[in-house]
Amino acid sequence: MLGRMSKAPHRLFFDAWSRVYDLAPVQLAVYRPVHARVLRELASGDLKRLLDIGCGTGNLTSRLAQSARAELVAGCDFSFGMLEQAAAKRVPAAWLQGDAARLPIRDGSVDAVTSTDSFHWFPDPDGALAELRRVLRPGGRLIIAVVNPRLGATASLFRAGSTLLGEPARWPTRAELAQRMERAGFVVRSQQRVVRAAGIAFPTYVTVGVAPPSGAG
Ligand SMILES: C[S@@+](CC[C@H](N)C(=O)[O-])C[C@H]1O[C@@H](n2cnc3c(N)ncnc32)[C@H](O)[C@@H]1O
């Protein structure tokens, strides 16, 4: 299912990137360690309806769809190029075209949302967090894996450099991400380091938040 066209101009950057995204060395060094950690995070709890936001070429989504416990798995991305590569994998997942801050998904219909190496690209991170909170059921889980620079100054430097290159990356520090998630209504449960190539310069953490159960504020 490829619906709803995004008008964001920077979508083209990701359409082009989708052509080389699945190269094995890149996947093994950069993305697979993160996916493995997120899959472990999903192993506990009653999590059957899963959304992978910023799913790219669908590598994590595919692994979610192949898990025996999942009943419904959707990968959502705003890049048609990425989604074409994902759909070609022919796994039992729904592929949705949409912006993280405007999801074509019903309120409270998802048990867990994953976002791996995509949050820093969202131009409206608070809008995206509010939207992810909206689609999660009470008690649902949000798992964000992203580079968290140690210092705000480093984050600003990365942002300035990437803006000069034409595609702003907003890597938040761990504290900033936790604050943003809490402002969006999540209870932050853990922030754990993932080891991968270039990990010293680009420390990556998996942050887990829970949408409060109904009636709990
Ligand atoms: C580095 S890729 C990560 C893909 C995948 N999660 C993985 O771990 O392999 C980042 C993805 O975020 C998507 N993305 C960026 N901004 C987005 C937005 N506002 N809404 C939805 N997807 C977005 C890009 O199109 C791209 O596919």
PDB file of C-alpha atoms and ligand atoms in Angstrom:
ATOM      1  CA  MET A   1       0.000   0.000   0.000  1.00  0.00           C
ATOM      2  CA  LEU A   2       1.731   3.215  -1.109  1.00  0.00           C
ATOM      3  CA  GLY A   3      -0.583   6.128  -0.403  1.00  0.00           C
ATOM      4  CA  ARG A   4      -0.444   9.888   0.259  1.00  0.00           C
ATOM      5  CA  MET A   5       2.189  11.917  -1.515  1.00  0.00           C
ATOM      6  CA  SER A   6       4.525  14.058   0.637  1.00  0.00           C
ATOM      7  CA  LYS A   7       5.470  17.431  -0.874  1.00  0.00           C
ATOM      8  CA  ALA A   8       8.634  17.872   1.230  1.00  0.00           C
ATOM      9  CA  PRO A   9      11.455  18.775  -1.200  1.00  0.00           C
ATOM     10  CA  HIS A  10      14.143  16.968   0.816  1.00  0.00           C
ATOM     11  CA  ARG A  11      12.377  13.657   0.131  1.00  0.00           C
ATOM     12  CA  LEU A  12      14.421  13.551  -3.110  1.00  0.00           C
ATOM     13  CA  PHE A  13      17.654  13.239  -1.091  1.00  0.00           C
ATOM     14  CA  PHE A  14      16.318   9.983   0.401  1.00  0.00           C
ATOM     15  CA  ASP A  15      14.956   8.756  -2.967  1.00  0.00           C
ATOM     16  CA  ALA A  16      18.518   8.976  -4.329  1.00  0.00           C
ATOM     17  CA  TRP A  17      20.047   7.386  -1.231  1.00  0.00           C
ATOM     18  CA  SER A  18      17.662   4.406  -1.488  1.00  0.00           C
ATOM     19  CA  ARG A  19      19.658   3.155  -4.517  1.00  0.00           C
ATOM     20  CA  VAL A  20      22.725   2.280  -2.415  1.00  0.00           C
ATOM     21  CA  TYR A  21      21.177   1.906   1.007  1.00  0.00           C
ATOM     22  CA  ASP A  22      21.123  -1.897   1.074  1.00  0.00           C
ATOM     23  CA  LEU A  23      24.822  -2.408   0.297  1.00  0.00           C
ATOM     24  CA  ALA A  24      25.929  -5.235   2.601  1.00  0.00           C
ATOM     25  CA  PRO A  25      28.979  -3.553   4.249  1.00  0.00           C
ATOM     26  CA  VAL A  26      26.917  -0.487   5.175  1.00  0.00           C
ATOM     27  CA  GLN A  27      24.116  -2.588   6.558  1.00  0.00           C
ATOM     28  CA  LEU A  28      26.424  -4.839   8.570  1.00  0.00           C
ATOM     29  CA  ALA A  29      28.535  -2.051  10.058  1.00  0.00           C
ATOM     30  CA  VAL A  30      25.922   0.600  10.652  1.00  0.00           C
ATOM     31  CA  TYR A  31      22.333  -0.572  10.732  1.00  0.00           C
ATOM     32  CA  ARG A  32      22.184  -4.240  11.733  1.00  0.00           C
ATOM     33  CA  PRO A  33      23.579  -3.788  15.276  1.00  0.00           C
ATOM     34  CA  VAL A  34      20.857  -1.231  15.936  1.00  0.00           C
ATOM     35  CA  HIS A  35      18.111  -3.420  14.481  1.00  0.00           C
ATOM     36  CA  ALA A  36      19.262  -6.366  16.606  1.00  0.00           C
ATOM     37  CA  ARG A  37      19.081  -4.239  19.765  1.00  0.00           C
ATOM     38  CA  VAL A  38      15.594  -2.957  18.908  1.00  0.00           C
ATOM     39  CA  LEU A  39      14.352  -6.494  18.213  1.00  0.00           C
ATOM     40  CA  ARG A  40      15.561  -7.516  21.673  1.00  0.00           C
ATOM     41  CA  GLU A  41      13.661  -4.581  23.146  1.00  0.00           C
ATOM     42  CA  LEU A  42      10.460  -5.836  21.512  1.00  0.00           C
ATOM     43  CA  ALA A  43      10.864  -9.386  22.785  1.00  0.00           C
ATOM     44  CA  SER A  44       8.953  -8.704  26.008  1.00  0.00           C
ATOM     45  CA  GLY A  45       5.347  -7.561  26.346  1.00  0.00           C
ATOM     46  CA  ASP A  46       2.164  -7.997  24.361  1.00  0.00           C
ATOM     47  CA  LEU A  47       3.244  -6.143  21.234  1.00  0.00           C
ATOM     48  CA  LYS A  48       1.446  -7.409  18.131  1.00  0.00           C
ATOM     49  CA  ARG A  49       0.643  -4.332  16.039  1.00  0.00           C
ATOM     50  CA  LEU A  50       3.903  -2.667  15.095  1.00  0.00           C
ATOM     51  CA  LEU A  51       4.771   0.490  13.200  1.00  0.00           C
ATOM     52  CA  ASP A  52       8.301   1.188  11.921  1.00  0.00           C
ATOM     53  CA  ILE A  53       8.512   4.913  11.201  1.00  0.00           C
ATOM     54  CA  GLY A  54      11.177   6.153   8.778  1.00  0.00           C
ATOM     55  CA  CYS A  55      11.441   2.505   7.708  1.00  0.00           C
ATOM     56  CA  GLY A  56      13.742   3.210   4.739  1.00  0.00           C
ATOM     57  CA  THR A  57      14.243   0.117   2.596  1.00  0.00           C
ATOM     58  CA  GLY A  58      12.352  -1.918   5.200  1.00  0.00           C
ATOM     59  CA  ASN A  59      15.123  -4.059   6.665  1.00  0.00           C
ATOM     60  CA  LEU A  60      13.938  -3.785  10.268  1.00  0.00           C
ATOM     61  CA  THR A  61      10.274  -3.824   9.209  1.00  0.00           C
ATOM     62  CA  SER A  62      10.890  -7.096   7.340  1.00  0.00           C
ATOM     63  CA  ARG A  63      12.393  -8.699  10.404  1.00  0.00           C
ATOM     64  CA  LEU A  64       9.427  -7.509  12.475  1.00  0.00           C
ATOM     65  CA  ALA A  65       7.010  -8.919   9.898  1.00  0.00           C
ATOM     66  CA  GLN A  66       8.740 -12.290  10.003  1.00  0.00           C
ATOM     67  CA  SER A  67       8.418 -12.545  13.780  1.00  0.00           C
ATOM     68  CA  ALA A  68       5.848 -15.102  14.848  1.00  0.00           C
ATOM     69  CA  ARG A  69       4.422 -12.781  17.514  1.00  0.00           C
ATOM     70  CA  ALA A  70       3.535  -9.892  15.224  1.00  0.00           C
ATOM     71  CA  GLU A  71      -0.021  -9.745  13.864  1.00  0.00           C
ATOM     72  CA  LEU A  72       0.154  -6.534  11.884  1.00  0.00           C
ATOM     73  CA  VAL A  73       3.327  -4.751  10.795  1.00  0.00           C
ATOM     74  CA  ALA A  74       3.522  -1.474   8.878  1.00  0.00           C
ATOM     75  CA  GLY A  75       6.571   0.389   7.602  1.00  0.00           C
ATOM     76  CA  CYS A  76       6.070   4.099   6.973  1.00  0.00           C
ATOM     77  CA  ASP A  77       8.437   6.454   5.168  1.00  0.00           C
ATOM     78  CA  PHE A  78       8.020   9.640   3.178  1.00  0.00           C
ATOM     79  CA  SER A  79      10.426   8.561   0.409  1.00  0.00           C
ATOM     80  CA  PHE A  80       8.912   6.637  -2.479  1.00  0.00           C
ATOM     81  CA  GLY A  81      12.419   5.479  -3.477  1.00  0.00           C
ATOM     82  CA  MET A  82      12.925   3.842  -0.074  1.00  0.00           C
ATOM     83  CA  LEU A  83       9.430   2.333  -0.129  1.00  0.00           C
ATOM     84  CA  GLU A  84       9.961   0.821  -3.579  1.00  0.00           C
ATOM     85  CA  GLN A  85      13.006  -1.044  -2.279  1.00  0.00           C
ATOM     86  CA  ALA A  86      11.033  -2.103   0.803  1.00  0.00           C
ATOM     87  CA  ALA A  87       8.002  -3.367  -1.135  1.00  0.00           C
ATOM     88  CA  ALA A  88      10.307  -5.452  -3.386  1.00  0.00           C
ATOM     89  CA  LYS A  89      11.249  -7.517  -0.316  1.00  0.00           C
ATOM     90  CA  ARG A  90       7.798  -9.141  -0.444  1.00  0.00           C
ATOM     91  CA  VAL A  91       7.299  -9.644   3.267  1.00  0.00           C
ATOM     92  CA  PRO A  92       3.888  -9.554   4.954  1.00  0.00           C
ATOM     93  CA  ALA A  93       4.014  -5.856   5.891  1.00  0.00           C
ATOM     94  CA  ALA A  94       1.939  -2.837   4.845  1.00  0.00           C
ATOM     95  CA  TRP A  95       3.981  -0.001   3.326  1.00  0.00           C
ATOM     96  CA  LEU A  96       2.679   3.501   3.970  1.00  0.00           C
ATOM     97  CA  GLN A  97       3.889   6.721   2.454  1.00  0.00           C
ATOM     98  CA  GLY A  98       3.639   9.532   4.985  1.00  0.00           C
ATOM     99  CA  ASP A  99       5.410  12.141   7.036  1.00  0.00           C
ATOM    100  CA  ALA A 100       6.223  11.261  10.645  1.00  0.00           C
ATOM    101  CA  ALA A 101       4.348  14.354  11.810  1.00  0.00           C
ATOM    102  CA  ARG A 102       1.158  13.461   9.863  1.00  0.00           C
ATOM    103  CA  LEU A 103       0.587   9.735   9.931  1.00  0.00           C
ATOM    104  CA  PRO A 104      -2.215   8.053   7.977  1.00  0.00           C
ATOM    105  CA  ILE A 105      -3.001   5.864  11.010  1.00  0.00           C
ATOM    106  CA  ARG A 106      -5.900   5.712  13.509  1.00  0.00           C
ATOM    107  CA  ASP A 107      -5.583   6.900  17.130  1.00  0.00           C
ATOM    108  CA  GLY A 108      -4.455   4.263  19.641  1.00  0.00           C
ATOM    109  CA  SER A 109      -4.165   1.512  17.032  1.00  0.00           C
ATOM    110  CA  VAL A 110      -0.498   0.535  17.480  1.00  0.00           C
ATOM    111  CA  ASP A 111       1.205  -1.446  20.291  1.00  0.00           C
ATOM    112  CA  ALA A 112       4.780  -0.361  19.546  1.00  0.00           C
ATOM    113  CA  VAL A 113       6.538   2.129  17.290  1.00  0.00           C
ATOM    114  CA  THR A 114      10.168   1.760  16.236  1.00  0.00           C
ATOM    115  CA  SER A 115      12.317   4.476  14.690  1.00  0.00           C
ATOM    116  CA  THR A 116      15.905   3.578  13.812  1.00  0.00           C
ATOM    117  CA  ASP A 117      18.304   6.220  12.494  1.00  0.00           C
ATOM    118  CA  SER A 118      15.425   8.345  11.254  1.00  0.00           C
ATOM    119  CA  PHE A 119      14.366  10.646  14.113  1.00  0.00           C
ATOM    120  CA  HIS A 120      17.183  13.140  13.436  1.00  0.00           C
ATOM    121  CA  TRP A 121      15.859  13.716   9.925  1.00  0.00           C
ATOM    122  CA  PHE A 122      12.342  14.673  10.995  1.00  0.00           C
ATOM    123  CA  PRO A 123      12.005  18.441  10.421  1.00  0.00           C
ATOM    124  CA  ASP A 124       9.374  18.676  13.165  1.00  0.00           C
ATOM    125  CA  PRO A 125      10.563  16.335  15.948  1.00  0.00           C
ATOM    126  CA  ASP A 126       7.956  17.496  18.490  1.00  0.00           C
ATOM    127  CA  GLY A 127       5.173  17.159  15.922  1.00  0.00           C
ATOM    128  CA  ALA A 128       6.409  13.631  15.154  1.00  0.00           C
ATOM    129  CA  LEU A 129       6.507  12.657  18.845  1.00  0.00           C
ATOM    130  CA  ALA A 130       2.961  13.984  19.365  1.00  0.00           C
ATOM    131  CA  GLU A 131       1.822  11.972  16.344  1.00  0.00           C
ATOM    132  CA  LEU A 132       3.546   8.788  17.578  1.00  0.00           C
ATOM    133  CA  ARG A 133       1.892   9.279  20.980  1.00  0.00           C
ATOM    134  CA  ARG A 134      -1.477   9.656  19.201  1.00  0.00           C
ATOM    135  CA  VAL A 135      -1.220   6.388  17.255  1.00  0.00           C
ATOM    136  CA  LEU A 136       0.090   4.330  20.213  1.00  0.00           C
ATOM    137  CA  ARG A 137      -2.408   2.624  22.509  1.00  0.00           C
ATOM    138  CA  PRO A 138      -2.224   3.403  26.244  1.00  0.00           C
ATOM    139  CA  GLY A 139       0.726   1.417  27.598  1.00  0.00           C
ATOM    140  CA  GLY A 140       2.224   1.204  24.076  1.00  0.00           C
ATOM    141  CA  ARG A 141       5.973   1.465  23.567  1.00  0.00           C
ATOM    142  CA  LEU A 142       8.070   3.909  21.569  1.00  0.00           C
ATOM    143  CA  ILE A 143      11.614   2.779  20.722  1.00  0.00           C
ATOM    144  CA  ILE A 144      13.900   5.380  19.167  1.00  0.00           C
ATOM    145  CA  ALA A 145      17.446   4.473  18.122  1.00  0.00           C
ATOM    146  CA  VAL A 146      19.470   7.479  17.058  1.00  0.00           C
ATOM    147  CA  VAL A 147      22.884   9.084  17.428  1.00  0.00           C
ATOM    148  CA  ASN A 148      22.910  11.114  20.643  1.00  0.00           C
ATOM    149  CA  PRO A 149      25.947  13.435  20.738  1.00  0.00           C
ATOM    150  CA  ARG A 150      27.328  13.828  24.264  1.00  0.00           C
ATOM    151  CA  LEU A 151      27.156  17.625  24.275  1.00  0.00           C
ATOM    152  CA  GLY A 152      24.648  20.146  22.971  1.00  0.00           C
ATOM    153  CA  ALA A 153      27.549  22.023  21.349  1.00  0.00           C
ATOM    154  CA  THR A 154      28.498  18.923  19.319  1.00  0.00           C
ATOM    155  CA  ALA A 155      24.859  18.478  18.299  1.00  0.00           C
ATOM    156  CA  SER A 156      24.765  22.108  17.085  1.00  0.00           C
ATOM    157  CA  LEU A 157      27.997  21.573  15.140  1.00  0.00           C
ATOM    158  CA  PHE A 158      26.606  18.471  13.396  1.00  0.00           C
ATOM    159  CA  ARG A 159      23.451  20.377  12.598  1.00  0.00           C
ATOM    160  CA  ALA A 160      25.337  23.341  11.131  1.00  0.00           C
ATOM    161  CA  GLY A 161      27.576  21.048   9.035  1.00  0.00           C
ATOM    162  CA  SER A 162      24.698  18.989   7.683  1.00  0.00           C
ATOM    163  CA  THR A 163      22.683  22.138   6.936  1.00  0.00           C
ATOM    164  CA  LEU A 164      25.595  23.415   4.846  1.00  0.00           C
ATOM    165  CA  LEU A 165      25.499  20.115   2.947  1.00  0.00           C
ATOM    166  CA  GLY A 166      21.807  20.729   2.241  1.00  0.00           C
ATOM    167  CA  GLU A 167      20.160  18.183   4.566  1.00  0.00           C
ATOM    168  CA  PRO A 168      19.898  19.233   8.231  1.00  0.00           C
ATOM    169  CA  ALA A 169      20.375  16.387  10.723  1.00  0.00           C
ATOM    170  CA  ARG A 170      19.056  17.217  14.195  1.00  0.00           C
ATOM    171  CA  TRP A 171      20.769  14.662  16.413  1.00  0.00           C
ATOM    172  CA  PRO A 172      19.531  15.323  19.968  1.00  0.00           C
ATOM    173  CA  THR A 173      21.588  14.710  23.090  1.00  0.00           C
ATOM    174  CA  ARG A 174      20.189  11.936  25.295  1.00  0.00           C
ATOM    175  CA  ALA A 175      18.824  14.471  27.770  1.00  0.00           C
ATOM    176  CA  GLU A 176      17.164  16.489  25.007  1.00  0.00           C
ATOM    177  CA  LEU A 177      15.501  13.422  23.504  1.00  0.00           C
ATOM    178  CA  ALA A 178      14.224  12.296  26.913  1.00  0.00           C
ATOM    179  CA  GLN A 179      12.846  15.793  27.607  1.00  0.00           C
ATOM    180  CA  ARG A 180      11.115  15.967  24.245  1.00  0.00           C
ATOM    181  CA  MET A 181       9.567  12.533  24.757  1.00  0.00           C
ATOM    182  CA  GLU A 182       8.359  13.465  28.224  1.00  0.00           C
ATOM    183  CA  ARG A 183       6.849  16.698  26.901  1.00  0.00           C
ATOM    184  CA  ALA A 184       4.962  14.602  24.340  1.00  0.00           C
ATOM    185  CA  GLY A 185       3.495  12.537  27.201  1.00  0.00           C
ATOM    186  CA  PHE A 186       5.823   9.502  27.314  1.00  0.00           C
ATOM    187  CA  VAL A 187       7.412   8.023  30.410  1.00  0.00           C
ATOM    188  CA  VAL A 188      11.060   7.390  29.489  1.00  0.00           C
ATOM    189  CA  ARG A 189      12.010   3.948  30.735  1.00  0.00           C
ATOM    190  CA  SER A 190      15.587   3.413  29.525  1.00  0.00           C
ATOM    191  CA  GLN A 191      18.405   4.757  27.361  1.00  0.00           C
ATOM    192  CA  GLN A 192      20.994   2.154  26.396  1.00  0.00           C
ATOM    193  CA  ARG A 193      24.102   2.379  24.266  1.00  0.00           C
ATOM    194  CA  VAL A 194      24.467   0.356  21.045  1.00  0.00           C
ATOM    195  CA  VAL A 195      28.001  -0.447  19.898  1.00  0.00           C
ATOM    196  CA  ARG A 196      28.628  -0.029  16.179  1.00  0.00           C
ATOM    197  CA  ALA A 197      31.240   1.264  13.741  1.00  0.00           C
ATOM    198  CA  ALA A 198      32.048   4.968  14.263  1.00  0.00           C
ATOM    199  CA  GLY A 199      30.519   4.643  17.724  1.00  0.00           C
ATOM    200  CA  ILE A 200      32.965   7.015  19.443  1.00  0.00           C
ATOM    201  CA  ALA A 201      32.288   9.930  17.132  1.00  0.00           C
ATOM    202  CA  PHE A 202      28.605   9.063  16.781  1.00  0.00           C
ATOM    203  CA  PRO A 203      27.382   7.432  20.021  1.00  0.00           C
ATOM    204  CA  THR A 204      24.085   5.679  19.428  1.00  0.00           C
ATOM    205  CA  TYR A 205      21.459   4.917  22.079  1.00  0.00           C
ATOM    206  CA  VAL A 206      18.139   3.136  22.117  1.00  0.00           C
ATOM    207  CA  THR A 207      15.633   5.170  24.109  1.00  0.00           C
ATOM    208  CA  VAL A 208      12.441   3.453  25.230  1.00  0.00           C
ATOM    209  CA  GLY A 209       9.337   5.392  26.231  1.00  0.00           C
ATOM    210  CA  VAL A 210       5.928   4.183  27.297  1.00  0.00           C
ATOM    211  CA  ALA A 211       2.599   5.907  26.595  1.00  0.00           C
ATOM    212  CA  PRO A 212       0.886   6.090  30.003  1.00  0.00           C
ATOM    213  CA  PRO A 213      -2.015   3.682  30.574  1.00  0.00           C
ATOM    214  CA  SER A 214      -5.474   5.268  30.122  1.00  0.00           C
ATOM    215  CA  GLY A 215      -6.520   7.386  33.086  1.00  0.00           C
ATOM    216  CA  ALA A 216      -2.880   8.069  34.069  1.00  0.00           C
ATOM    217  CA  GLY A 217      -2.667  11.740  33.039  1.00  0.00           C
TER     218      GLY A 217
HETATM  219  C1  LIG B   1      18.849   6.437   7.537  1.00  0.00           C
HETATM  220  S1  LIG B   1      17.267   5.965   6.955  1.00  0.00           S
HETATM  221  C2  LIG B   1      16.848   4.721   8.183  1.00  0.00           C
HETATM  222  C3  LIG B   1      15.995   3.625   7.612  1.00  0.00           C
HETATM  223  C4  LIG B   1      15.648   2.479   8.553  1.00  0.00           C
HETATM  224  N1  LIG B   1      14.940   2.913   9.722  1.00  0.00           N
HETATM  225  C5  LIG B   1      16.850   1.659   8.944  1.00  0.00           C
HETATM  226  O1  LIG B   1      17.186   1.599  10.123  1.00  0.00           O
HETATM  227  O2  LIG B   1      17.444   1.048   8.042  1.00  0.00           O
HETATM  228  C6  LIG B   1      16.235   7.331   7.437  1.00  0.00           C
HETATM  229  C7  LIG B   1      14.840   7.263   6.819  1.00  0.00           C
HETATM  230  O3  LIG B   1      13.999   8.285   7.389  1.00  0.00           O
HETATM  231  C8  LIG B   1      13.107   8.710   6.376  1.00  0.00           C
HETATM  232  N2  LIG B   1      12.544  10.018   6.732  1.00  0.00           N
HETATM  233  C9  LIG B   1      13.220  11.191   6.847  1.00  0.00           C
HETATM  234  N3  LIG B   1      12.379  12.177   7.192  1.00  0.00           N
HETATM  235  C10 LIG B   1      11.137  11.614   7.302  1.00  0.00           C
HETATM  236  C11 LIG B   1       9.853  12.123   7.657  1.00  0.00           C
HETATM  237  N4  LIG B   1       9.660  13.416   7.958  1.00  0.00           N
HETATM  238  N5  LIG B   1       8.805  11.261   7.687  1.00  0.00           N
HETATM  239  C12 LIG B   1       8.985   9.943   7.373  1.00  0.00           C
HETATM  240  N6  LIG B   1      10.179   9.403   7.025  1.00  0.00           N
HETATM  241  C13 LIG B   1      11.239  10.228   6.995  1.00  0.00           C
HETATM  242  C14 LIG B   1      13.984   8.743   5.121  1.00  0.00           C
HETATM  243  O4  LIG B   1      13.239   8.737   3.939  1.00  0.00           O
HETATM  244  C15 LIG B   1      14.833   7.492   5.315  1.00  0.00           C
HETATM  245  O5  LIG B   1      14.257   6.379   4.674  1.00  0.00           O
END
